[in-house]
Coordinates of C-alpha atoms in Angstrom, one line a residue:
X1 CA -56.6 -39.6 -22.7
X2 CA -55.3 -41.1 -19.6
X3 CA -55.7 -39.2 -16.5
X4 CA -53.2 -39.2 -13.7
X5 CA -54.8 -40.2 -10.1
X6 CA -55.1 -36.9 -7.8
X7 CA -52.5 -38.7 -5.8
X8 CA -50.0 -38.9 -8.5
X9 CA -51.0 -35.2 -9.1
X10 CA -50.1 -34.0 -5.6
X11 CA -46.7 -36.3 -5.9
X12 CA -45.6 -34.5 -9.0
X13 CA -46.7 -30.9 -7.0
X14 CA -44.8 -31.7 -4.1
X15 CA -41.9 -32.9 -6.8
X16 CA -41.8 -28.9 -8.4
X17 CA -42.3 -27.4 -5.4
X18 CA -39.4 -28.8 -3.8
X19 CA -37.1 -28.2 -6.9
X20 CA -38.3 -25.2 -6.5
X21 CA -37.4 -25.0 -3.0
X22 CA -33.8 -25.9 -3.3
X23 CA -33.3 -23.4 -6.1
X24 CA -34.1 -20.7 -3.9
X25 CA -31.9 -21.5 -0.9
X26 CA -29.1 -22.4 -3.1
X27 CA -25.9 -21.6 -1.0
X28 CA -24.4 -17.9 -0.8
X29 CA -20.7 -17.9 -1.8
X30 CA -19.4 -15.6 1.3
X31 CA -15.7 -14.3 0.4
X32 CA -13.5 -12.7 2.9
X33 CA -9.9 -11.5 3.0
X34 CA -6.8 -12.2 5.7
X35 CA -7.1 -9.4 8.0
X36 CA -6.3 -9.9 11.6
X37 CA -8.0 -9.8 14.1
X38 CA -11.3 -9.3 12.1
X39 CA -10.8 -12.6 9.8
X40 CA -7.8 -15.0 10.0
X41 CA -6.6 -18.7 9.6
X42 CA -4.9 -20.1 13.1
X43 CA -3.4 -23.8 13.3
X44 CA -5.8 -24.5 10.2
X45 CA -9.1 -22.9 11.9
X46 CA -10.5 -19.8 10.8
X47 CA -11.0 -16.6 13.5
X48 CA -11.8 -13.8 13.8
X49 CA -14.7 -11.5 15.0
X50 CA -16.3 -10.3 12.0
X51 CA -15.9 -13.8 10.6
X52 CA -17.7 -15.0 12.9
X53 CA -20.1 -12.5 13.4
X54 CA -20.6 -12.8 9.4
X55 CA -21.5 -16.5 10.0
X56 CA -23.7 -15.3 12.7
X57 CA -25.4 -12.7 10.5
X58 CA -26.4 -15.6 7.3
X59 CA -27.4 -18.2 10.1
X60 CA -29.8 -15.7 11.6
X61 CA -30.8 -15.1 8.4
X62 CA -31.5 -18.0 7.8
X63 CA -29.7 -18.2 4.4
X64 CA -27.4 -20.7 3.2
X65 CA -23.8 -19.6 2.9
X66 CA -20.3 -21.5 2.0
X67 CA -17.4 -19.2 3.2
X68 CA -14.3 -19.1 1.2
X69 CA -11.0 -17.4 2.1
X70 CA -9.8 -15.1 -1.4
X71 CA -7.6 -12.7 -1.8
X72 CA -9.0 -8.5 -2.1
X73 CA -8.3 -8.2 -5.6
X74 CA -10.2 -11.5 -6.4
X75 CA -13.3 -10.5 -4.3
X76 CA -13.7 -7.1 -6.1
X77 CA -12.5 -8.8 -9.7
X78 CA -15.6 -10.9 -8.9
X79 CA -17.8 -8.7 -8.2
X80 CA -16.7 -6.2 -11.0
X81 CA -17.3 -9.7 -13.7
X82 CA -21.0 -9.6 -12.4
X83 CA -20.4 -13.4 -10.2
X84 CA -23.6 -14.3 -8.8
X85 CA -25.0 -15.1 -5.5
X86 CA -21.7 -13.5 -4.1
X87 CA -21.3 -12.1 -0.9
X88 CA -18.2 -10.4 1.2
X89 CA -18.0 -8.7 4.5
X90 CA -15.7 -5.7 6.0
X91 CA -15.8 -3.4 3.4
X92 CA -15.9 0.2 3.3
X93 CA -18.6 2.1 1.5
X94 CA -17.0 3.7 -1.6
X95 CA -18.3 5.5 -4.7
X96 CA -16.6 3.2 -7.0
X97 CA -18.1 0.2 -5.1
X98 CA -21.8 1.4 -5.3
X99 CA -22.4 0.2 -9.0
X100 CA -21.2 -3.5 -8.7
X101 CA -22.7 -4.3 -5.3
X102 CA -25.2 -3.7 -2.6
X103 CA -24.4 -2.5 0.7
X104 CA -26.1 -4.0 3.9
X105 CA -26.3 -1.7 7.2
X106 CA -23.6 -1.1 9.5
X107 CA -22.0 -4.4 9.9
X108 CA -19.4 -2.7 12.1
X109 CA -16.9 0.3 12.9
X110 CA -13.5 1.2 13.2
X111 CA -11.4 3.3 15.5
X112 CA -9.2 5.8 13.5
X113 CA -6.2 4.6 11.8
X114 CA -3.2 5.1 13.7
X115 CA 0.4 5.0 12.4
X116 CA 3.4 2.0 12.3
X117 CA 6.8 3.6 12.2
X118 CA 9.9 1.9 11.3
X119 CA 12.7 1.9 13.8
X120 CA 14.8 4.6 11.5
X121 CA 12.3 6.7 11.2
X122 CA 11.1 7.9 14.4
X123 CA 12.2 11.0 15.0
X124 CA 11.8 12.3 11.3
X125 CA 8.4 11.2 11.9
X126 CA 7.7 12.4 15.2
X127 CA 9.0 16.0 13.8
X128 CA 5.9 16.2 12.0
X129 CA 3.1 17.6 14.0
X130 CA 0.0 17.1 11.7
X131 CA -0.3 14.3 8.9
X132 CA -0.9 16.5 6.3
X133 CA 2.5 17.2 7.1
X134 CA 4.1 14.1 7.6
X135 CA 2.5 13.6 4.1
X136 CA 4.4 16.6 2.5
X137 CA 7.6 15.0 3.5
X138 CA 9.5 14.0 0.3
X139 CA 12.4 12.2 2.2
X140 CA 9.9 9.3 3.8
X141 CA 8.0 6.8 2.2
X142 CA 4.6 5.3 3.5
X143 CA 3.8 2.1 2.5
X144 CA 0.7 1.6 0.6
X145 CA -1.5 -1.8 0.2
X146 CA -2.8 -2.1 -2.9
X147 CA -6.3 -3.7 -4.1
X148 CA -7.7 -2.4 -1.0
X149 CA -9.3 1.0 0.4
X150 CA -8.3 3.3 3.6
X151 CA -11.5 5.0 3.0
X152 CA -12.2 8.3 1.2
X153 CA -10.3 11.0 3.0
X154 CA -7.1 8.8 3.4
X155 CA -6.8 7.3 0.2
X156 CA -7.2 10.9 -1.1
X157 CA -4.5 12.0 1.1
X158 CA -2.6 9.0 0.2
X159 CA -2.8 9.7 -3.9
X160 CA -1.8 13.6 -3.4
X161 CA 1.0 12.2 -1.0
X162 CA 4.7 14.2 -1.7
X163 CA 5.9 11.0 0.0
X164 CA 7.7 8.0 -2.0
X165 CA 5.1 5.8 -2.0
X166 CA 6.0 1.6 -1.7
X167 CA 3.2 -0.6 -3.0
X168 CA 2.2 -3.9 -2.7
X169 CA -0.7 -6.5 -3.2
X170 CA 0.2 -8.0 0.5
X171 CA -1.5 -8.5 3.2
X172 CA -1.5 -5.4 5.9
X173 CA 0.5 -7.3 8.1
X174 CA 3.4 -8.2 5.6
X175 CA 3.2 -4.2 4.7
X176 CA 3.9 -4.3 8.8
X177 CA 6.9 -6.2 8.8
X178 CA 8.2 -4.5 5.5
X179 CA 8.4 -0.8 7.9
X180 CA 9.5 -3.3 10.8
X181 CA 12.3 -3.8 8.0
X182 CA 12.9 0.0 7.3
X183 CA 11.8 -1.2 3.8
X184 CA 9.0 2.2 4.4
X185 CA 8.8 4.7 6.8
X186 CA 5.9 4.0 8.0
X187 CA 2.2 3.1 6.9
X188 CA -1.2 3.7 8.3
X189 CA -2.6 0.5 9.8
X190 CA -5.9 -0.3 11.3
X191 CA -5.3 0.6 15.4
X192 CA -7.4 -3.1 15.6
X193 CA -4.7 -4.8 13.6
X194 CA -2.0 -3.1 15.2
X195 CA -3.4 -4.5 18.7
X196 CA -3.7 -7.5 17.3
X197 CA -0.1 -7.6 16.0
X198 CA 2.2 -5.7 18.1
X199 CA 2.5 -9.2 20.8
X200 CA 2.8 -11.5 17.8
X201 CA 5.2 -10.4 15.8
X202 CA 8.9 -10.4 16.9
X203 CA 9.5 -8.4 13.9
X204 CA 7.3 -5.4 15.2
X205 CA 9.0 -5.1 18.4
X206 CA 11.1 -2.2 17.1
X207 CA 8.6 -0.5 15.4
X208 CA 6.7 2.6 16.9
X209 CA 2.6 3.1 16.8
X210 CA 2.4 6.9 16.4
X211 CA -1.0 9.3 16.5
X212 CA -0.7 12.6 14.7
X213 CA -3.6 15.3 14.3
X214 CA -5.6 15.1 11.0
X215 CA -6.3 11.4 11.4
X216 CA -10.1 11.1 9.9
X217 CA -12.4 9.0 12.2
X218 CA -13.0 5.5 11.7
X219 CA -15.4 4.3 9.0
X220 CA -18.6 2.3 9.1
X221 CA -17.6 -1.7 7.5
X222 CA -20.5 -3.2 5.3
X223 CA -21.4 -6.7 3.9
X224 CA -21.7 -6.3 0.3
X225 CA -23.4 -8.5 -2.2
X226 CA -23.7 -9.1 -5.6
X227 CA -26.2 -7.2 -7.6
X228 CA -28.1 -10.2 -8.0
X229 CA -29.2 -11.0 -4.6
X230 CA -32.7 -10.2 -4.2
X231 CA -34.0 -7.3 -1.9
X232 CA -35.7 -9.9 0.7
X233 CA -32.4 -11.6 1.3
X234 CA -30.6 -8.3 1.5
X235 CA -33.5 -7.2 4.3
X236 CA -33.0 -10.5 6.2
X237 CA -29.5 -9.5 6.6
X238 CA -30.0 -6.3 7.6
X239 CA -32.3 -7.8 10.1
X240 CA -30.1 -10.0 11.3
X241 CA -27.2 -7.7 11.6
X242 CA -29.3 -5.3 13.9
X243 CA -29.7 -8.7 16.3
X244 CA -26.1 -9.8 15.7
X245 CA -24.4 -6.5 16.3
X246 CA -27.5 -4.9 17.9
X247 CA -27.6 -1.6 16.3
X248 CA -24.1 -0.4 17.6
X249 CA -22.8 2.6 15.3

């Protein structure tokens, strides 16, 4: 039997071990969603602050990530089809959301949603002095984006809505120019993305942020992975995000 030389054995060691190595710091797919201000493409170059405090979170971590731009209902159709060594970021925690991924700590948290009215609208709006009310008006209709979540207590205010309700699969700020086009009479917006929005969009300019009582207060955002991801990486991130965003609640 020939015998290998001890060098030859360490070689092939070395060899395995840094197969081995690669395997386990294979790259994290990191998906994320068009939402302005928190994650957007300018002039070619992606923004945003939770984009970039995402990037900040897996660097600290010290694991490997690509970041991809997708659309909502691709991230969660991903997720629901069991892809693996998938991550996302900005997402409220939801019951239907708890069996197909794992939720990091806070990653960051909203103000309350506030209200975009269209131009004809205003004053059958502004008659309305609680949104549970404004909700129980048949003649408006709030516009709705779909494949997403406005958290618990709004999306069940939103499915037992006497409103006509206008749906789409767009991005929030295209459901913004839609009530900018008295195409709804209003829809709940992020107060973030309405900032963000209100100096950049000629088509807003008519449009009318409104507060009523009722509004629920903003919800906690987490980065979600895939099932698959094991519990060391998940508490590296969760280690990192208490550096990154430093605990803030």
């Amino acid at each position: 039997m020939k015998l290998f030389p001890f060098t030859s054995l360490a070689a092939i060691w070395m060899l395995i071990h840094a197969v081995h190595t690669v395997a386990a710091e294979d790259a994290v797919t990191v998906a994320w969603r068009i939402k302005p201000p928190h994650q957007y493409i300018e002039n070619g170059v992606e923004k945003g602050i939770l984009l970039e405090r995402a990037k900040q979170v897996f660097a600290q971590a010290q694991i490997p990530a690509n970041f991809v731009e997708e659309p909502a209902k691709r991230i969660w159709s991903n997720f629901s089809s069991g892809t693996k060594n998938y991550c996302s970021f900005g997402w409220y925690r939801i019951p239907e959301r708890e069996s197909l991924v794992q939720f990091s700590d806070i990653f960051h948290t909203d103000p309350p949603h506030t209200l975009l009215v269209s131009p004809v609208a205003i004053r059958q709006v502004a008659a309305h002095r609680s949104l549970a009310s404004l909700m129980a008006d048949r003649s408006l209709t709030l516009g709705v984006v779909d494949a997403v979540s406005y958290g618990p207590e709004l999306d069940a205010l939103i499915k037992s809505s006497k409103n006509r309700i206008e749906r789409s699969t767009t991005l929030p700020m295209i459901m913004a120019r839609m009530v900018g086009a008295n195409r709804a009479s209003y829809m709940l917006i992020d107060r973030e993305d309405w900032e963000y929005l209100k100096d950049k969009e000629d088509s807003l300019h008519q449009s009318t942020q409104m507060d009523l009582a009722g509004m629920p207060a903003g919800l906690n955002r987490y980065i979600v992975c895939s099932k698959d991801m094991p519990p060391e990486q998940m508490q590296r991130i969760n280690a990192a995000i208490q550096k990154v965003f430093r605990g803030k609640k």
